[in-house]
Coordinates of C-alpha atoms in Angstrom, one line a residue:
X293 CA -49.1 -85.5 20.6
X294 CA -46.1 -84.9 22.5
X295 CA -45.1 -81.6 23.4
X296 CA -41.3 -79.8 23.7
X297 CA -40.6 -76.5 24.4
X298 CA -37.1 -74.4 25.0
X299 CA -36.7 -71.1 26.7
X300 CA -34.0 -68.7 25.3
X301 CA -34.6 -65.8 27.3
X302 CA -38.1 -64.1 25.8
X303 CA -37.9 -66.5 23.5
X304 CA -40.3 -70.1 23.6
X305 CA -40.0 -72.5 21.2
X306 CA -42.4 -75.3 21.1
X307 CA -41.6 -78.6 19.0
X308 CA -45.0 -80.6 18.4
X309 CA -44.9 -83.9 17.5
X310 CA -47.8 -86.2 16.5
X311 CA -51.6 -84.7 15.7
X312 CA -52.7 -81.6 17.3
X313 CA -56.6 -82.5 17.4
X314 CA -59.4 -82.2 19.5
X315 CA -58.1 -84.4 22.2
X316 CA -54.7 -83.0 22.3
X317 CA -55.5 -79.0 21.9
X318 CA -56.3 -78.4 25.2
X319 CA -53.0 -80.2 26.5
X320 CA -50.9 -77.4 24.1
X321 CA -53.6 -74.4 25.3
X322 CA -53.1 -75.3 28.8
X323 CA -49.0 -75.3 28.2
X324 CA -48.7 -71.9 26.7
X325 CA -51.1 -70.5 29.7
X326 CA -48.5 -71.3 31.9
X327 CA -45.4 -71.1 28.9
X328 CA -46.5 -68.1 27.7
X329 CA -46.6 -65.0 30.3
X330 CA -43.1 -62.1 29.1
X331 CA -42.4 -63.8 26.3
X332 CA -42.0 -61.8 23.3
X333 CA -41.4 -64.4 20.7
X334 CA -43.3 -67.6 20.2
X335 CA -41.7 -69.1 17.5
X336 CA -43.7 -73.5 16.4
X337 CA -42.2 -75.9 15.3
X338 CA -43.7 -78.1 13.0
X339 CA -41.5 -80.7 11.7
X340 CA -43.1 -84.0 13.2
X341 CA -46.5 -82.5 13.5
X342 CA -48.6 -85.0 10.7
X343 CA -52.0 -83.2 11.4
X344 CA -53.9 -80.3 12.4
X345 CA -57.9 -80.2 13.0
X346 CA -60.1 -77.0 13.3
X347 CA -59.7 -77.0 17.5
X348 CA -55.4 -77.0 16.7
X349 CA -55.9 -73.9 14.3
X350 CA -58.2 -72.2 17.6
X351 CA -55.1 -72.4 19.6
X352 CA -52.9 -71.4 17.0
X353 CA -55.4 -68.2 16.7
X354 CA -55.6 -67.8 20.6
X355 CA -52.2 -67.6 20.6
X356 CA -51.2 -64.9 17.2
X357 CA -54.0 -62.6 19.4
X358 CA -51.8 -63.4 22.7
X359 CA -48.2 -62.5 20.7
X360 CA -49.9 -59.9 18.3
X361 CA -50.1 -57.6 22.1
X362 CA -46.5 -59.4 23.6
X363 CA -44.0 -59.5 20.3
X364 CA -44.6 -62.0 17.9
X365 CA -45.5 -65.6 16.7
X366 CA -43.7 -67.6 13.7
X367 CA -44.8 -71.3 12.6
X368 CA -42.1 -73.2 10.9
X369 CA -41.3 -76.9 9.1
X370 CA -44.9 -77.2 8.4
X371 CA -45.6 -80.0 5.6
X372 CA -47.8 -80.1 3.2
X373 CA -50.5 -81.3 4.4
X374 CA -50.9 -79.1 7.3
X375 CA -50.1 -76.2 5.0
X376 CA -53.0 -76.8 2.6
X377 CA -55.1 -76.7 6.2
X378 CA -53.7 -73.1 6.2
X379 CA -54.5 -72.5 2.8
X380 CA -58.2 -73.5 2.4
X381 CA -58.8 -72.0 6.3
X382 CA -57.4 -68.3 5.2
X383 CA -54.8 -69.4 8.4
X384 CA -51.7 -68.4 5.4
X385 CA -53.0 -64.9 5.6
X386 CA -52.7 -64.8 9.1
X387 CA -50.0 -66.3 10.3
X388 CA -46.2 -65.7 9.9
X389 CA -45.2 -69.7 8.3
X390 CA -41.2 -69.7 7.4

């Protein structure tokens, strides 16, 4: 998985590319415990993400509990596969996808 992210002020995006799995979830958790400190928008960007396990949707959790105190977290690009993950996990209902 490679990870990219831009600052805009309180803004941090970060581009994921690749499959955020068990061996590659605690390389994005440890990046937004350093990334993720004032910001006020976390906005993901899934265009080249191909895949998702149950230890990716942990972070993604970690992080909507994180945002729901600072601002706010939006998911976006996310394909199909990845959004049936959301569906059958009850993950649509929780986070903000666009």
């Amino acid at each position: 998985m490679t990870i990219n992210k831009q600052v805009d002020a309180t803004k941090l995006t970060i581009i994921l590319s690749g499959r955020l799995d068990t061996t590659t979830a605690p390389q994005l958790e440890a990046e937004l415990k350093h990334s993720i400190s004032g910001m006020t928008e976390l906005v993901f960007d899934f265009t080249d993400l191909e895949y998702i396990s149950s230890a990716g949707l942990r972070v993604l959790l970690a992080s909507q509990k994180v945002m729901n105190k600072q601002g706010k977290m939006t998911i976006r690009h996310v394909n199909e596969t990845i959004m049936e993950v959301f569906e059958i996990t009850g993950f649509i209902d929780i986070l903000t996808i666009e």
